[in-house]
Amino acid sequence: MRRLAGERRWVPLCGTVSLVAALTLAIAYTASGAQGEANSGGFIGVLEAMRHAYAQVDDYTATFLTQERIDKELRPEQWVAIKFKKPFQVYLRWVKGRHEGRQALYPAAVDRRELLVRVPLPVGGFTVHLDPQSPRARKGNRHAITDVGIGRLVDFVAENARRGIERGEVTIEDAGQRATFERPSHRYILHFPGHPAKGYYCMTAVVDVDHDYRLPMYAEIFDWDGQLVERYGYRDLRLNPGLTSEDFDPKNPAYGF
């Protein structure tokens, strides 16, 4: 079972995948090649709008939703307060879920390459200095902290979709309007070839693009077995709030690193 962003009801995942598969087959048998190209061409416009919109962003804050499948187990969702500033500075504070109270800051320390993680204890806490690409830093996560952020999501969608469009190997469904985190958005479902040897990141990607911001606000990623492996979203997004160096300073007294 899974819950769609912005909705309170739950729907069966297998039913959704079956419906998507049926729609894909219907398109394949009834749509002409010209119609398929028009669909792809329209999505190229969506990609360009996303890139243009993100180019106007200097910094942002949000509550970041993350849920990942680790060692074949879909872990519970977590909610993380995020501050992000270009080119790449990020502060995270877990506000709900397994690691509530944890903080992370990157880049930090003297060489500006370390990841700082503050682990809370019933009384006080401790800070560890990590290589962000190390197994220890990535334990319990599918990605390093260097993959966090809306910009990375824009790149992921654009790189895979463009390659699929150029090769004629992707089917793009316009799933229509919806509410994502109580904001109007448009959902697209991208189907890639059903084998990892083709070089795509996943078999299916569900992406909600905010109607006003023109940015991807929510994504679900499915593997070649049809399993949900990743789910990310950005709630309460504030663009260009004017974050300063203090927001990414390990000496900030509000953080306690």
mmCIF file of N, CA, C and O in Angstrom, residues 2 4-7 9 174-189 206-211 218 220:
data_model
loop_
_atom_site.group_PDB
_atom_site.id
_atom_site.type_symbol
_atom_site.label_atom_id
_atom_site.label_comp_id
_atom_site.label_asym_id
_atom_site.label_seq_id
_atom_site.Cartn_x
_atom_site.Cartn_y
_atom_site.Cartn_z
ATOM 1 N N ARG A 2 0.433 2.294 -0.660
ATOM 2 C CA ARG A 2 1.170 3.545 -0.611
ATOM 3 C C ARG A 2 0.205 4.709 -0.651
ATOM 4 O O ARG A 2 -0.904 4.611 -1.155
ATOM 5 N N LEU A 4 -0.517 8.589 -1.871
ATOM 6 C CA LEU A 4 -0.089 9.632 -2.792
ATOM 7 C C LEU A 4 0.064 10.934 -2.043
ATOM 8 O O LEU A 4 -0.679 11.234 -1.119
ATOM 9 N N ALA A 5 1.080 11.737 -2.463
ATOM 10 C CA ALA A 5 1.334 13.017 -1.801
ATOM 11 C C ALA A 5 0.100 13.890 -1.880
ATOM 12 O O ALA A 5 -0.533 13.999 -2.925
ATOM 13 N N GLY A 6 -0.216 14.538 -0.777
ATOM 14 C CA GLY A 6 -1.339 15.463 -0.766
ATOM 15 C C GLY A 6 -2.673 14.771 -0.559
ATOM 16 O O GLY A 6 -3.713 15.413 -0.541
ATOM 17 N N GLU A 7 -2.676 13.409 -0.444
ATOM 18 C CA GLU A 7 -3.919 12.694 -0.249
ATOM 19 C C GLU A 7 -3.850 11.917 1.058
ATOM 20 O O GLU A 7 -2.791 11.455 1.471
ATOM 21 N N ARG A 9 -6.025 9.235 1.570
ATOM 22 C CA ARG A 9 -6.438 7.857 1.357
ATOM 23 C C ARG A 9 -5.252 7.040 0.856
ATOM 24 O O ARG A 9 -4.310 7.550 0.271
ATOM 25 N N ASP A 174 0.885 11.714 -19.101
ATOM 26 C CA ASP A 174 0.386 12.912 -18.437
ATOM 27 C C ASP A 174 -0.736 12.463 -17.516
ATOM 28 O O ASP A 174 -1.828 12.134 -17.963
ATOM 29 N N ALA A 175 -0.444 12.412 -16.210
ATOM 30 C CA ALA A 175 -1.421 11.905 -15.244
ATOM 31 C C ALA A 175 -2.319 12.997 -14.680
ATOM 32 O O ALA A 175 -3.125 12.742 -13.781
ATOM 33 N N GLY A 176 -2.170 14.233 -15.164
ATOM 34 C CA GLY A 176 -3.100 15.286 -14.826
ATOM 35 C C GLY A 176 -2.799 16.061 -13.564
ATOM 36 O O GLY A 176 -1.772 15.862 -12.914
ATOM 37 N N GLN A 177 -3.732 16.956 -13.236
ATOM 38 C CA GLN A 177 -3.578 17.842 -12.096
ATOM 39 C C GLN A 177 -3.869 17.117 -10.789
ATOM 40 O O GLN A 177 -4.648 16.167 -10.753
ATOM 41 N N ARG A 178 -3.231 17.589 -9.717
ATOM 42 C CA ARG A 178 -3.489 17.049 -8.393
ATOM 43 C C ARG A 178 -2.980 18.039 -7.359
ATOM 44 O O ARG A 178 -2.399 19.072 -7.716
ATOM 45 N N ALA A 179 -3.177 17.729 -6.101
ATOM 46 C CA ALA A 179 -2.632 18.534 -5.014
ATOM 47 C C ALA A 179 -1.466 17.777 -4.406
ATOM 48 O O ALA A 179 -1.617 16.625 -3.996
ATOM 49 N N THR A 180 -0.306 18.408 -4.366
ATOM 50 C CA THR A 180 0.884 17.820 -3.758
ATOM 51 C C THR A 180 1.285 18.703 -2.587
ATOM 52 O O THR A 180 1.637 19.868 -2.785
ATOM 53 N N PHE A 181 1.197 18.158 -1.385
ATOM 54 C CA PHE A 181 1.444 18.941 -0.179
ATOM 55 C C PHE A 181 0.582 20.207 -0.183
ATOM 56 O O PHE A 181 1.047 21.299 0.113
ATOM 57 N N GLU A 182 -0.686 20.025 -0.605
ATOM 58 C CA GLU A 182 -1.698 21.084 -0.606
ATOM 59 C C GLU A 182 -1.372 22.209 -1.580
ATOM 60 O O GLU A 182 -1.885 23.333 -1.440
ATOM 61 N N ARG A 183 -0.549 21.912 -2.582
ATOM 62 C CA ARG A 183 -0.258 22.883 -3.629
ATOM 63 C C ARG A 183 -0.633 22.276 -4.983
ATOM 64 O O ARG A 183 -0.461 21.067 -5.196
ATOM 65 N N PRO A 184 -1.141 23.085 -5.931
ATOM 66 C CA PRO A 184 -1.487 22.544 -7.251
ATOM 67 C C PRO A 184 -0.239 22.081 -7.989
ATOM 68 O O PRO A 184 0.776 22.780 -8.036
ATOM 69 N N SER A 185 -0.328 20.894 -8.564
ATOM 70 C CA SER A 185 0.805 20.347 -9.299
ATOM 71 C C SER A 185 0.297 19.527 -10.471
ATOM 72 O O SER A 185 -0.900 19.286 -10.625
ATOM 73 N N HIS A 186 1.253 19.061 -11.283
ATOM 74 C CA HIS A 186 0.923 18.216 -12.439
ATOM 75 C C HIS A 186 1.784 16.971 -12.348
ATOM 76 O O HIS A 186 2.995 17.069 -12.146
ATOM 77 N N ARG A 187 1.147 15.817 -12.483
ATOM 78 C CA ARG A 187 1.870 14.549 -12.359
ATOM 79 C C ARG A 187 2.231 13.974 -13.730
ATOM 80 O O ARG A 187 1.409 13.945 -14.653
ATOM 81 N N TYR A 188 3.475 13.502 -13.841
ATOM 82 C CA TYR A 188 3.963 12.802 -15.026
ATOM 83 C C TYR A 188 4.511 11.449 -14.585
ATOM 84 O O TYR A 188 5.159 11.341 -13.544
ATOM 85 N N ILE A 189 4.256 10.424 -15.390
ATOM 86 C CA ILE A 189 4.764 9.083 -15.103
ATOM 87 C C ILE A 189 5.654 8.665 -16.268
ATOM 88 O O ILE A 189 5.197 8.598 -17.414
ATOM 89 N N VAL A 206 7.609 8.520 -11.014
ATOM 90 C CA VAL A 206 6.421 9.369 -10.884
ATOM 91 C C VAL A 206 6.893 10.721 -10.360
ATOM 92 O O VAL A 206 7.535 10.779 -9.304
ATOM 93 N N VAL A 207 6.587 11.785 -11.090
ATOM 94 C CA VAL A 207 7.106 13.107 -10.740
ATOM 95 C C VAL A 207 5.965 14.112 -10.718
ATOM 96 O O VAL A 207 5.209 14.225 -11.693
ATOM 97 N N ASP A 208 5.837 14.842 -9.603
ATOM 98 C CA ASP A 208 4.856 15.921 -9.494
ATOM 99 C C ASP A 208 5.579 17.259 -9.631
ATOM 100 O O ASP A 208 6.500 17.549 -8.842
ATOM 101 N N VAL A 209 5.179 18.062 -10.617
ATOM 102 C CA VAL A 209 5.789 19.361 -10.873
ATOM 103 C C VAL A 209 4.842 20.453 -10.374
ATOM 104 O O VAL A 209 3.677 20.509 -10.784
ATOM 105 N N ASP A 210 5.343 21.304 -9.484
ATOM 106 C CA ASP A 210 4.516 22.364 -8.912
ATOM 107 C C ASP A 210 4.038 23.328 -9.992
ATOM 108 O O ASP A 210 4.812 23.773 -10.844
ATOM 109 N N HIS A 211 2.748 23.661 -9.948
ATOM 110 C CA HIS A 211 2.152 24.494 -10.987
ATOM 111 C C HIS A 211 2.756 25.895 -11.034
ATOM 112 O O HIS A 211 2.961 26.457 -12.116
ATOM 113 N N TYR A 218 7.842 16.331 -5.763
ATOM 114 C CA TYR A 218 7.614 15.001 -5.223
ATOM 115 C C TYR A 218 7.979 13.974 -6.279
ATOM 116 O O TYR A 218 7.735 14.182 -7.473
ATOM 117 N N GLU A 220 8.392 9.466 -6.889
ATOM 118 C CA GLU A 220 8.404 8.062 -6.485
ATOM 119 C C GLU A 220 9.201 7.300 -7.537
ATOM 120 O O GLU A 220 8.990 7.486 -8.733
#
